[in-house]
mmCIF file of C-alpha atoms in Angstrom:
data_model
loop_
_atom_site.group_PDB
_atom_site.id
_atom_site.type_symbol
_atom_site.label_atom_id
_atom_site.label_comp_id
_atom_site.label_asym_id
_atom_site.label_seq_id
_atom_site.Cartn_x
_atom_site.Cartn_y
_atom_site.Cartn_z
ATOM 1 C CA UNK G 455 11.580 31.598 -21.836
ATOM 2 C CA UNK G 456 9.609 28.699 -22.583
ATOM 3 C CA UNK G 457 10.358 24.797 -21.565
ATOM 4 C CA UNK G 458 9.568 22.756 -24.487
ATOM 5 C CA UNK G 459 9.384 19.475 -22.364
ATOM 6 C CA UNK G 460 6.448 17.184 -22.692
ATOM 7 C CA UNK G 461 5.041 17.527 -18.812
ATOM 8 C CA UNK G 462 4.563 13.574 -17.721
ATOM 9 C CA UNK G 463 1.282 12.187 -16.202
ATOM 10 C CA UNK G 464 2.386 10.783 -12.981
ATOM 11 C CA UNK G 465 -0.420 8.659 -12.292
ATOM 12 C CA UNK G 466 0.482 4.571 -12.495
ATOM 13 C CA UNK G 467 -1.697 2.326 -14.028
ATOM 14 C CA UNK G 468 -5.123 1.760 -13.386
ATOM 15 C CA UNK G 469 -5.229 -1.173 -10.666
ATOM 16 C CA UNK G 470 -2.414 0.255 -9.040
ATOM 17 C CA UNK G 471 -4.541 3.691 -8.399
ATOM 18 C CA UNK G 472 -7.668 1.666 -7.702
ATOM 19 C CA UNK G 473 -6.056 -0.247 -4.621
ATOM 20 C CA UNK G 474 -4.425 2.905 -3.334
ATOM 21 C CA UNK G 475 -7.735 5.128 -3.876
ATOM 22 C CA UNK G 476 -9.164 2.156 -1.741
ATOM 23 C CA UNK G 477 -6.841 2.922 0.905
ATOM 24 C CA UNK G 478 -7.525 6.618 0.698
ATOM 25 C CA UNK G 479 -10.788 5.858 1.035
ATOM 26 C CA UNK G 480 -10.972 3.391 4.044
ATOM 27 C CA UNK G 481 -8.552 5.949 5.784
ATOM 28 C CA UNK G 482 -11.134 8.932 5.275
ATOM 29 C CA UNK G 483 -13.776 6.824 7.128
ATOM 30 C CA UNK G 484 -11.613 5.880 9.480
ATOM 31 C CA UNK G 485 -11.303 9.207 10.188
ATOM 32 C CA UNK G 486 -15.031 10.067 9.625
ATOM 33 C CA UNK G 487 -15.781 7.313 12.214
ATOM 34 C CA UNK G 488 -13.441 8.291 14.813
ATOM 35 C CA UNK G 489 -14.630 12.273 14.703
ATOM 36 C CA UNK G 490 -18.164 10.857 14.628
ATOM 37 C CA UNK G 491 -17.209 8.640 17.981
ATOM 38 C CA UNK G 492 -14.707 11.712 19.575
ATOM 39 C CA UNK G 493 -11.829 9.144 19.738
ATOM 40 C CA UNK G 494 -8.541 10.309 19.113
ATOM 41 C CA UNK G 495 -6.789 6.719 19.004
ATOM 42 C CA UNK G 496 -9.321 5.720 16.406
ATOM 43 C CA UNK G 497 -8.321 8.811 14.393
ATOM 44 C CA UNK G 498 -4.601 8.416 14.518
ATOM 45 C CA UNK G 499 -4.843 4.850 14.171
ATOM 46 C CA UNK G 500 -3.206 4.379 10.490
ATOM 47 C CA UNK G 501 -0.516 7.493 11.400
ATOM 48 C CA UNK G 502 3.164 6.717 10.730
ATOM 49 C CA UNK G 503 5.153 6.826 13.942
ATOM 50 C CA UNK G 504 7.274 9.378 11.878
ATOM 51 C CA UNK G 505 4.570 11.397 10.772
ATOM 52 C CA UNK G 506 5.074 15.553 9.599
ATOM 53 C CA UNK G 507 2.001 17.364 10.332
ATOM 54 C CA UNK G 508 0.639 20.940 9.925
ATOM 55 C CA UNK G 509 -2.011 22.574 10.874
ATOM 56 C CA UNK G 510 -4.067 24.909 9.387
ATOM 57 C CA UNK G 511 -2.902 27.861 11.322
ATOM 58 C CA UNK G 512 0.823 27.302 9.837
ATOM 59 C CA UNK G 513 2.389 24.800 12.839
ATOM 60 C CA UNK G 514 4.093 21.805 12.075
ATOM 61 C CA UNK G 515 4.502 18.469 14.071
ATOM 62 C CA UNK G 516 6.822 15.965 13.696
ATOM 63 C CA UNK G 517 6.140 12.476 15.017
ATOM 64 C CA UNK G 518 3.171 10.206 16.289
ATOM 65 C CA UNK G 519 3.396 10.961 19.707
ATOM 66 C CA UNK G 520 3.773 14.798 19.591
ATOM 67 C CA UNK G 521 0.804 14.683 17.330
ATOM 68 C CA UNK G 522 -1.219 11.943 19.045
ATOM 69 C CA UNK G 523 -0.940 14.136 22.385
ATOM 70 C CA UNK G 524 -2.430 17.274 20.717
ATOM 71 C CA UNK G 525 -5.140 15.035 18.925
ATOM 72 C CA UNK G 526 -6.086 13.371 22.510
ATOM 73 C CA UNK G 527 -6.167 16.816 24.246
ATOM 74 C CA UNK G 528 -8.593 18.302 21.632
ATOM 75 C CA UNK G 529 -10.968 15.256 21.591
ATOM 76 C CA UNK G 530 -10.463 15.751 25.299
ATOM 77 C CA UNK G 531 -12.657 19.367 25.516
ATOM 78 C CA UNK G 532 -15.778 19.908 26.516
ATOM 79 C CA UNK G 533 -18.326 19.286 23.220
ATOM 80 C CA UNK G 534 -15.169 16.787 21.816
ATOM 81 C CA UNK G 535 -12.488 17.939 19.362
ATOM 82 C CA UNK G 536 -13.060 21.082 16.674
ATOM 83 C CA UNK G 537 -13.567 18.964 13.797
ATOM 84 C CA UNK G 538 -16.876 17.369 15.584
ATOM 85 C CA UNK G 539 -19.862 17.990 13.355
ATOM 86 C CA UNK G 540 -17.591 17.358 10.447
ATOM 87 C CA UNK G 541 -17.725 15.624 7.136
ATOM 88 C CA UNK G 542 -14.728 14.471 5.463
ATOM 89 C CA UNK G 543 -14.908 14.741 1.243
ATOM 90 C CA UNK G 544 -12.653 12.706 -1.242
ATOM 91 C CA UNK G 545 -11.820 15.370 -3.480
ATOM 92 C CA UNK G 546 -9.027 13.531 -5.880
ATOM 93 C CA UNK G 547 -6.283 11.210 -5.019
ATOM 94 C CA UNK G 548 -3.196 10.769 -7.641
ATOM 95 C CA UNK G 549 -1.079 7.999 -7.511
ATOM 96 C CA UNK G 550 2.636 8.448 -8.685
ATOM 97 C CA UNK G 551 3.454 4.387 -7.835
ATOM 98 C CA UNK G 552 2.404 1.632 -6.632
ATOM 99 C CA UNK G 553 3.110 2.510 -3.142
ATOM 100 C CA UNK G 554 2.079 5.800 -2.427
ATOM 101 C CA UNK G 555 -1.085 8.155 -2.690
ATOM 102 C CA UNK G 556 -1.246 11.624 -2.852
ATOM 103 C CA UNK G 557 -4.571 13.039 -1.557
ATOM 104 C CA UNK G 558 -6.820 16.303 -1.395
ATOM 105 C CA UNK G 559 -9.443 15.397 0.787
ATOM 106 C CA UNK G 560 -12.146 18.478 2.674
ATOM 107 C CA UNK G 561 -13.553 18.199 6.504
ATOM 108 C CA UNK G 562 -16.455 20.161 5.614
ATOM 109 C CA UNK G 563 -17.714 21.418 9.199
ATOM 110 C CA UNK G 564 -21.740 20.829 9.941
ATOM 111 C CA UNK G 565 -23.672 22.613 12.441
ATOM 112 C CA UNK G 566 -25.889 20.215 14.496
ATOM 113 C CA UNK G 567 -28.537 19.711 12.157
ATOM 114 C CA UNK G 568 -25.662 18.521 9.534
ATOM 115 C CA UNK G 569 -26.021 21.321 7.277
ATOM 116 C CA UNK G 570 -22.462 22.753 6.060
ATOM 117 C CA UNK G 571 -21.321 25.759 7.296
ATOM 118 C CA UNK G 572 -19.978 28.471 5.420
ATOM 119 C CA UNK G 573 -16.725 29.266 5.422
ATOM 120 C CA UNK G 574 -16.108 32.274 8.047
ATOM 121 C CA UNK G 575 -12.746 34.790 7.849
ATOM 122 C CA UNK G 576 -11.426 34.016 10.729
ATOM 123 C CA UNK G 577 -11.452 30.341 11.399
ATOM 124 C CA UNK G 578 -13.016 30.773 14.792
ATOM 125 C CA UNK G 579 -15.429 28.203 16.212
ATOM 126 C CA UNK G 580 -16.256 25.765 13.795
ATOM 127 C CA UNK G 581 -14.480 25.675 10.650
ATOM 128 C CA UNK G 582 -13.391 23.082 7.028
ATOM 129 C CA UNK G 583 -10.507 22.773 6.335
ATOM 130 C CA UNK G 584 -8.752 21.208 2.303
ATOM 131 C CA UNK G 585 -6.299 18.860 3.953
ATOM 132 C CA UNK G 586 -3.041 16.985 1.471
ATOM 133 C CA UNK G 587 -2.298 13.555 2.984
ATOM 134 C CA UNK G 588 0.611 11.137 1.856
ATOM 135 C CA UNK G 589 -0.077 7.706 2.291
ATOM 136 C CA UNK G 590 2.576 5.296 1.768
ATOM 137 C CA UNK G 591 2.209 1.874 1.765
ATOM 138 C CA UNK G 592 4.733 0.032 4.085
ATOM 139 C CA UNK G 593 4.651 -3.837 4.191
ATOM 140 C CA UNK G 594 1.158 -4.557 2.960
ATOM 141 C CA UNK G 595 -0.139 -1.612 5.102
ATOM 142 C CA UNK G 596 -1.016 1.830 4.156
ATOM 143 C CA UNK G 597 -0.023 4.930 6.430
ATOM 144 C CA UNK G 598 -0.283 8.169 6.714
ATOM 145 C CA UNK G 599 3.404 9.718 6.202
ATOM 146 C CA UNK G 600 2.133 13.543 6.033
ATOM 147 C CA UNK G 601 -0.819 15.559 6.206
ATOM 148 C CA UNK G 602 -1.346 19.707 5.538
ATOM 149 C CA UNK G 603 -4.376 21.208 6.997
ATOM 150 C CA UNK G 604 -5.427 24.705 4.973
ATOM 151 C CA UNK G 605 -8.010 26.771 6.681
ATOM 152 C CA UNK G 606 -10.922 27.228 3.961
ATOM 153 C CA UNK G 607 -11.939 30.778 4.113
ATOM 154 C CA UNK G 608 -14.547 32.841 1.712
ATOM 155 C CA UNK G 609 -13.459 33.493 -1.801
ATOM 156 C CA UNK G 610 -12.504 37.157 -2.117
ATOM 157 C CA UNK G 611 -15.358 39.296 -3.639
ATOM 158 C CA UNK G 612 -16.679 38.925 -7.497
ATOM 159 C CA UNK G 613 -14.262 35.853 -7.282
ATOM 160 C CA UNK G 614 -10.820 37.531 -7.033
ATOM 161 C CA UNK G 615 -11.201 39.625 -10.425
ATOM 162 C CA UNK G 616 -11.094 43.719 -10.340
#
């Protein structure tokens, strides 16, 4: 059975998405910055106080400081958190109103010389992640109000076809 509704575009007008892609964007190097300087407080820095989180391995957080603690204790081990050596990617950011951003954005993970890895099965060690952050804008502030974390793993052989 077939739904004959007209799908809607979602995204707002233009200078609406321009100002929130900004934010987007000075959030990602934010985050790029405080990887690249192994500080946790810089990286959590624009995260709601009721924030939902999960991680690529399927957990979920709930809240600043449950998430802030794991974030500290990662930058904390030896060689800094897992996402050093990392590059964070834009991929596309849709606005549905004036106030909130929907975005796709990759940590591509570098070995030292800053060439990106490939993608490994099992996620051990160094590995990118596709992360989906909400951004909502609160006040004349943007913050983060979610984030989703998917492991990126190799495509399946001859690209998934038989």
């Amino acid at each position: 059975m077939s739904d004959d509704t007209e799908r809607p575009s979602l995204q707002v007008d233009e200078r609406a998405a321009q100002d929130a892609s900004e934010a987007v964007a000075r959030l990602v190097a934010g985050l790029q910055a405080a990887i690249d300087d192994n500080d946790a407080d810089a990286y959590d820095r624009r995260f709601a106080s009721d924030v939902i989180w999960g991680s690529p391995y399927g957990a979920t957080v709930h809240g600043y400081e449950t998430l802030h603690a794991i974030h500290v204790r990662l930058h904390e081990q030896p060689g800094g958190s897992p996402a050093a050596h990392s590059r964070f990617e834009i991929d596309r950011v849709l606005v549905p109103t004036p106030d909130v951003a929907i975005a796709h954005v990759r940590r591509v993970a570098l070995d030292p010389a800053g060439r990106r890895l490939e993608p490994s099965v099992d996620g051990i060690g160094r590995f990118s992640e596709m992360a989906l952050y909400v951004l909502i804008r609160r006040d004349g502030t943007w913050w983060l109000a979610a984030g989703q974390n998917t492991l990126v793993r190799p495509g399946p052989p001859n690209g998934g076809r038989p």
